[in-house]
PDB file of C-alpha atoms in Angstrom:
ATOM      1  CA  UNK A   4     -18.337  -7.156  10.151  1.00  0.00           C
ATOM      2  CA  UNK A   5     -21.113  -6.481   7.650  1.00  0.00           C
ATOM      3  CA  UNK A   6     -20.936  -3.503   5.309  1.00  0.00           C
ATOM      4  CA  UNK A   7     -24.247  -2.603   3.664  1.00  0.00           C
ATOM      5  CA  UNK A   8     -22.595  -0.007   1.442  1.00  0.00           C
ATOM      6  CA  UNK A   9     -20.263  -2.005  -0.748  1.00  0.00           C
ATOM      7  CA  UNK A  10     -20.063  -0.836  -4.335  1.00  0.00           C
ATOM      8  CA  UNK A  11     -17.946  -1.939  -7.309  1.00  0.00           C
ATOM      9  CA  UNK A  12     -14.280  -1.305  -6.544  1.00  0.00           C
ATOM     10  CA  UNK A  13     -13.813   0.213  -9.998  1.00  0.00           C
ATOM     11  CA  UNK A  14     -16.181   3.038  -8.964  1.00  0.00           C
ATOM     12  CA  UNK A  15     -14.211   3.964  -5.827  1.00  0.00           C
ATOM     13  CA  UNK A  16     -11.466   6.519  -5.214  1.00  0.00           C
ATOM     14  CA  UNK A  17      -9.325   6.914  -2.124  1.00  0.00           C
ATOM     15  CA  UNK A  18     -11.079   9.073   0.438  1.00  0.00           C
ATOM     16  CA  UNK A  19      -9.338  12.340   1.239  1.00  0.00           C
ATOM     17  CA  UNK A  20      -9.558  12.237   5.017  1.00  0.00           C
ATOM     18  CA  UNK A  21      -9.025   8.569   5.779  1.00  0.00           C
ATOM     19  CA  UNK A  22      -7.253   7.076   2.781  1.00  0.00           C
ATOM     20  CA  UNK A  23      -4.971   9.878   1.596  1.00  0.00           C
ATOM     21  CA  UNK A  24      -4.525  11.337   5.084  1.00  0.00           C
ATOM     22  CA  UNK A  25      -3.502   7.965   6.482  1.00  0.00           C
ATOM     23  CA  UNK A  26      -1.107   7.334   3.588  1.00  0.00           C
ATOM     24  CA  UNK A  27       0.837  10.585   4.002  1.00  0.00           C
ATOM     25  CA  UNK A  28       0.767  10.097   7.770  1.00  0.00           C
ATOM     26  CA  UNK A  29       2.254   6.597   7.492  1.00  0.00           C
ATOM     27  CA  UNK A  30       4.952   7.720   5.094  1.00  0.00           C
ATOM     28  CA  UNK A  31       5.910  10.949   6.816  1.00  0.00           C
ATOM     29  CA  UNK A  32       7.658  13.748   4.933  1.00  0.00           C
ATOM     30  CA  UNK A  33      11.272  14.032   3.833  1.00  0.00           C
ATOM     31  CA  UNK A  34      12.613  16.837   1.650  1.00  0.00           C
ATOM     32  CA  UNK A  35      15.669  14.773   0.626  1.00  0.00           C
ATOM     33  CA  UNK A  36      15.726  11.485  -1.291  1.00  0.00           C
ATOM     34  CA  UNK A  37      17.221   8.674   0.780  1.00  0.00           C
ATOM     35  CA  UNK A  38      16.458   5.004   1.374  1.00  0.00           C
ATOM     36  CA  UNK A  39      13.941   4.699   4.243  1.00  0.00           C
ATOM     37  CA  UNK A  40      15.706   1.498   5.345  1.00  0.00           C
ATOM     38  CA  UNK A  41      19.060   0.018   4.389  1.00  0.00           C
ATOM     39  CA  UNK A  42      18.952  -1.627   0.968  1.00  0.00           C
ATOM     40  CA  UNK A  43      15.717   0.082  -0.117  1.00  0.00           C
ATOM     41  CA  UNK A  44      15.328   2.552  -2.994  1.00  0.00           C
ATOM     42  CA  UNK A  45      15.508   6.287  -2.232  1.00  0.00           C
ATOM     43  CA  UNK A  46      12.256   8.087  -1.478  1.00  0.00           C
ATOM     44  CA  UNK A  47      11.351  11.681  -0.753  1.00  0.00           C
ATOM     45  CA  UNK A  48       8.221  13.694  -0.110  1.00  0.00           C
ATOM     46  CA  UNK A  49       5.625  11.233   1.158  1.00  0.00           C
ATOM     47  CA  UNK A  50       7.311   8.004   0.092  1.00  0.00           C
ATOM     48  CA  UNK A  51       7.629   8.827  -3.612  1.00  0.00           C
ATOM     49  CA  UNK A  52      10.257   6.793  -5.477  1.00  0.00           C
ATOM     50  CA  UNK A  53       9.996   8.649  -8.822  1.00  0.00           C
ATOM     51  CA  UNK A  54      10.378  12.299  -9.746  1.00  0.00           C
ATOM     52  CA  UNK A  55       7.822  14.348 -11.695  1.00  0.00           C
ATOM     53  CA  UNK A  56       9.205  12.991 -14.995  1.00  0.00           C
ATOM     54  CA  UNK A  57       8.829   9.396 -13.795  1.00  0.00           C
ATOM     55  CA  UNK A  58      12.535   8.732 -13.255  1.00  0.00           C
ATOM     56  CA  UNK A  59      13.742   6.738 -10.256  1.00  0.00           C
ATOM     57  CA  UNK A  60      15.162   9.016  -7.586  1.00  0.00           C
ATOM     58  CA  UNK A  61      18.842   9.311  -6.812  1.00  0.00           C
ATOM     59  CA  UNK A  62      19.976   9.892  -3.245  1.00  0.00           C
ATOM     60  CA  UNK A  63      20.214  13.557  -2.265  1.00  0.00           C
ATOM     61  CA  UNK A  64      17.558  14.956  -4.623  1.00  0.00           C
ATOM     62  CA  UNK A  65      15.352  17.616  -2.992  1.00  0.00           C
ATOM     63  CA  UNK A  66      11.621  18.348  -3.050  1.00  0.00           C
ATOM     64  CA  UNK A  67       9.380  21.068  -1.589  1.00  0.00           C
ATOM     65  CA  UNK A  68       6.101  20.258   0.194  1.00  0.00           C
ATOM     66  CA  UNK A  69       3.721  21.465  -2.583  1.00  0.00           C
ATOM     67  CA  UNK A  70       5.481  19.287  -5.191  1.00  0.00           C
ATOM     68  CA  UNK A  71       5.553  16.373  -2.706  1.00  0.00           C
ATOM     69  CA  UNK A  72       1.763  16.541  -2.339  1.00  0.00           C
ATOM     70  CA  UNK A  73       1.344  16.558  -6.143  1.00  0.00           C
ATOM     71  CA  UNK A  74       3.570  13.496  -6.494  1.00  0.00           C
ATOM     72  CA  UNK A  75       1.771  11.716  -3.644  1.00  0.00           C
ATOM     73  CA  UNK A  76      -1.559  12.336  -5.405  1.00  0.00           C
ATOM     74  CA  UNK A  77      -0.026  11.000  -8.638  1.00  0.00           C
ATOM     75  CA  UNK A  78       1.235   7.890  -6.858  1.00  0.00           C
ATOM     76  CA  UNK A  79      -2.169   7.278  -5.264  1.00  0.00           C
ATOM     77  CA  UNK A  80      -3.883   7.565  -8.665  1.00  0.00           C
ATOM     78  CA  UNK A  81      -1.430   5.119 -10.277  1.00  0.00           C
ATOM     79  CA  UNK A  82      -1.886   2.526  -7.535  1.00  0.00           C
ATOM     80  CA  UNK A  83      -5.663   3.011  -7.421  1.00  0.00           C
ATOM     81  CA  UNK A  84      -5.881   2.165 -11.109  1.00  0.00           C
ATOM     82  CA  UNK A  85      -3.579  -0.847 -10.740  1.00  0.00           C
ATOM     83  CA  UNK A  86      -5.713  -2.129  -7.878  1.00  0.00           C
ATOM     84  CA  UNK A  87      -8.998  -1.538  -9.701  1.00  0.00           C
ATOM     85  CA  UNK A  88      -7.811  -3.690 -12.622  1.00  0.00           C
ATOM     86  CA  UNK A  89      -7.389  -6.740 -10.408  1.00  0.00           C
ATOM     87  CA  UNK A  90     -10.587  -6.077  -8.443  1.00  0.00           C
ATOM     88  CA  UNK A  91     -12.999  -5.943 -11.394  1.00  0.00           C
ATOM     89  CA  UNK A  92     -16.270  -7.547 -10.359  1.00  0.00           C
ATOM     90  CA  UNK A  93     -15.592  -7.096  -6.629  1.00  0.00           C
ATOM     91  CA  UNK A  94     -17.654  -4.809  -4.404  1.00  0.00           C
ATOM     92  CA  UNK A  95     -15.907  -3.014  -1.550  1.00  0.00           C
ATOM     93  CA  UNK A  96     -16.737  -0.561   1.196  1.00  0.00           C
ATOM     94  CA  UNK A  97     -14.819   2.727   1.140  1.00  0.00           C
ATOM     95  CA  UNK A  98     -12.744   1.777   4.180  1.00  0.00           C
ATOM     96  CA  UNK A  99     -11.739  -1.543   2.593  1.00  0.00           C
ATOM     97  CA  UNK A 100     -10.668   0.173  -0.613  1.00  0.00           C
ATOM     98  CA  UNK A 101      -8.671   2.790   1.322  1.00  0.00           C
ATOM     99  CA  UNK A 102      -6.846   0.056   3.271  1.00  0.00           C
ATOM    100  CA  UNK A 103      -5.968  -1.930   0.138  1.00  0.00           C
ATOM    101  CA  UNK A 104      -4.751   1.176  -1.702  1.00  0.00           C
ATOM    102  CA  UNK A 105      -2.520   2.055   1.259  1.00  0.00           C
ATOM    103  CA  UNK A 106      -1.096  -1.467   1.248  1.00  0.00           C
ATOM    104  CA  UNK A 107      -0.638  -1.363  -2.541  1.00  0.00           C
ATOM    105  CA  UNK A 108       1.173   1.980  -2.330  1.00  0.00           C
ATOM    106  CA  UNK A 109       3.590   0.559   0.212  1.00  0.00           C
ATOM    107  CA  UNK A 110       4.148  -2.908  -1.258  1.00  0.00           C
ATOM    108  CA  UNK A 111       2.934  -2.962  -4.860  1.00  0.00           C
ATOM    109  CA  UNK A 112       1.884  -6.549  -4.191  1.00  0.00           C
ATOM    110  CA  UNK A 113      -1.853  -6.599  -3.439  1.00  0.00           C
ATOM    111  CA  UNK A 114      -2.885  -7.937  -6.840  1.00  0.00           C
ATOM    112  CA  UNK A 115      -0.292 -10.724  -6.673  1.00  0.00           C
ATOM    113  CA  UNK A 116      -1.397 -11.693  -3.164  1.00  0.00           C
ATOM    114  CA  UNK A 117      -4.304 -13.856  -2.029  1.00  0.00           C
ATOM    115  CA  UNK A 118      -6.453 -10.776  -1.314  1.00  0.00           C
ATOM    116  CA  UNK A 119      -8.298 -10.624  -4.685  1.00  0.00           C
ATOM    117  CA  UNK A 120      -9.125 -14.350  -4.512  1.00  0.00           C
ATOM    118  CA  UNK A 121     -10.453 -14.047  -0.975  1.00  0.00           C
ATOM    119  CA  UNK A 122     -12.582 -11.065  -2.001  1.00  0.00           C
ATOM    120  CA  UNK A 123     -13.952 -12.949  -5.028  1.00  0.00           C
ATOM    121  CA  UNK A 124     -14.892 -15.800  -2.670  1.00  0.00           C
ATOM    122  CA  UNK A 125     -16.731 -13.296  -0.450  1.00  0.00           C
ATOM    123  CA  UNK A 126     -14.348 -13.791   2.474  1.00  0.00           C
ATOM    124  CA  UNK A 127     -13.881 -10.120   3.283  1.00  0.00           C
ATOM    125  CA  UNK A 128     -12.616 -10.724   6.826  1.00  0.00           C
ATOM    126  CA  UNK A 129      -9.878 -13.091   5.606  1.00  0.00           C
ATOM    127  CA  UNK A 130      -8.890 -10.608   2.887  1.00  0.00           C
ATOM    128  CA  UNK A 131      -8.537  -7.870   5.505  1.00  0.00           C
ATOM    129  CA  UNK A 132      -6.533 -10.175   7.762  1.00  0.00           C
ATOM    130  CA  UNK A 133      -4.110 -10.856   4.902  1.00  0.00           C
ATOM    131  CA  UNK A 134      -2.899  -7.261   5.292  1.00  0.00           C
ATOM    132  CA  UNK A 135      -1.094  -8.454   8.421  1.00  0.00           C
ATOM    133  CA  UNK A 136       0.960 -10.889   6.301  1.00  0.00           C
ATOM    134  CA  UNK A 137       2.819  -7.880   4.854  1.00  0.00           C
ATOM    135  CA  UNK A 138       4.336  -6.969   8.223  1.00  0.00           C
ATOM    136  CA  UNK A 139       8.022  -7.010   7.422  1.00  0.00           C
ATOM    137  CA  UNK A 140      10.587  -6.512   4.733  1.00  0.00           C
ATOM    138  CA  UNK A 141      12.925  -8.932   3.066  1.00  0.00           C
ATOM    139  CA  UNK A 142      16.591  -8.365   3.913  1.00  0.00           C
ATOM    140  CA  UNK A 143      17.874 -10.595   1.092  1.00  0.00           C
ATOM    141  CA  UNK A 144      16.978 -10.932  -2.598  1.00  0.00           C
ATOM    142  CA  UNK A 145      13.757 -12.867  -3.122  1.00  0.00           C
ATOM    143  CA  UNK A 146      13.874 -16.415  -4.435  1.00  0.00           C
ATOM    144  CA  UNK A 147      11.364 -18.393  -6.512  1.00  0.00           C
ATOM    145  CA  UNK A 148       9.360 -21.095  -4.763  1.00  0.00           C
ATOM    146  CA  UNK A 149       8.131 -24.336  -6.391  1.00  0.00           C
ATOM    147  CA  UNK A 150       5.145 -22.454  -7.842  1.00  0.00           C
ATOM    148  CA  UNK A 151       7.450 -19.842  -9.391  1.00  0.00           C
ATOM    149  CA  UNK A 152       6.345 -17.082  -7.000  1.00  0.00           C
ATOM    150  CA  UNK A 153       9.012 -14.687  -5.684  1.00  0.00           C
ATOM    151  CA  UNK A 154       9.285 -15.138  -1.923  1.00  0.00           C
ATOM    152  CA  UNK A 155      11.577 -13.994   0.840  1.00  0.00           C
ATOM    153  CA  UNK A 156      14.152 -16.664   1.809  1.00  0.00           C
ATOM    154  CA  UNK A 157      13.617 -18.331   5.204  1.00  0.00           C
ATOM    155  CA  UNK A 158      14.912 -16.184   8.053  1.00  0.00           C
ATOM    156  CA  UNK A 159      15.304 -13.068   5.862  1.00  0.00           C
ATOM    157  CA  UNK A 160      12.040 -11.346   6.869  1.00  0.00           C
ATOM    158  CA  UNK A 161      12.580  -8.499   9.331  1.00  0.00           C
ATOM    159  CA  UNK A 162       9.904  -6.621  11.235  1.00  0.00           C
ATOM    160  CA  UNK A 163       9.976  -2.891  11.905  1.00  0.00           C
ATOM    161  CA  UNK A 164       7.879  -1.321  14.695  1.00  0.00           C
ATOM    162  CA  UNK A 165       6.615   1.450  12.393  1.00  0.00           C
ATOM    163  CA  UNK A 166       5.597  -1.034   9.718  1.00  0.00           C
ATOM    164  CA  UNK A 167       3.827  -3.221  12.280  1.00  0.00           C
ATOM    165  CA  UNK A 168       1.896  -0.161  13.479  1.00  0.00           C
ATOM    166  CA  UNK A 169       0.959   0.690   9.884  1.00  0.00           C
ATOM    167  CA  UNK A 170      -0.242  -2.838   9.084  1.00  0.00           C
ATOM    168  CA  UNK A 171      -2.335  -2.940  12.267  1.00  0.00           C
ATOM    169  CA  UNK A 172      -3.905   0.406  11.329  1.00  0.00           C
ATOM    170  CA  UNK A 173      -4.592  -0.731   7.745  1.00  0.00           C
ATOM    171  CA  UNK A 174      -6.166  -3.915   9.089  1.00  0.00           C
ATOM    172  CA  UNK A 175      -8.410  -1.957  11.474  1.00  0.00           C
ATOM    173  CA  UNK A 176      -9.265   0.453   8.646  1.00  0.00           C
ATOM    174  CA  UNK A 177     -10.200  -2.484   6.432  1.00  0.00           C
ATOM    175  CA  UNK A 178     -12.501  -3.842   9.143  1.00  0.00           C
ATOM    176  CA  UNK A 179     -14.159  -0.448   9.548  1.00  0.00           C
ATOM    177  CA  UNK A 180     -12.784   0.131  13.041  1.00  0.00           C
ATOM    178  CA  UNK A 181     -11.073   3.453  12.255  1.00  0.00           C
TER     179      UNK A 181
END
């Protein structure tokens, strides 16, 4: 799909309605810190893993909705800036940026993935499709492959219906279909 309105990624911010709204919708709200899946770190609010002081959460900590929104906005800003650093020199449409920020918020792995390279090569469709590669979570500690990259051991990747739905939505968002 062709996007005539691509601008430098460093000039973009997550859109309120689509980007931020989708993010909090994907994460859902919890007033108590707990791991969203077995073996994961505790989260509360809208998927926040750190309190207002920046400390990792401990299970059972509580948060009210207004503070949860503030922390979600903080988390979005942190991940936006991280993403912008690895996308210098790349032009994106708003919907593409929103999709990559959502993926970055959930995985923290966009910059280490093949997405920036595909975008630099001008293969926007392939970069969007790469979002679907993040459909699952590793049930065992990651190992290093021959290239030194941390990867999930064979057979340790598990899919979750909610995560699959999120990745499909991020992919469609990236393509401009939402």
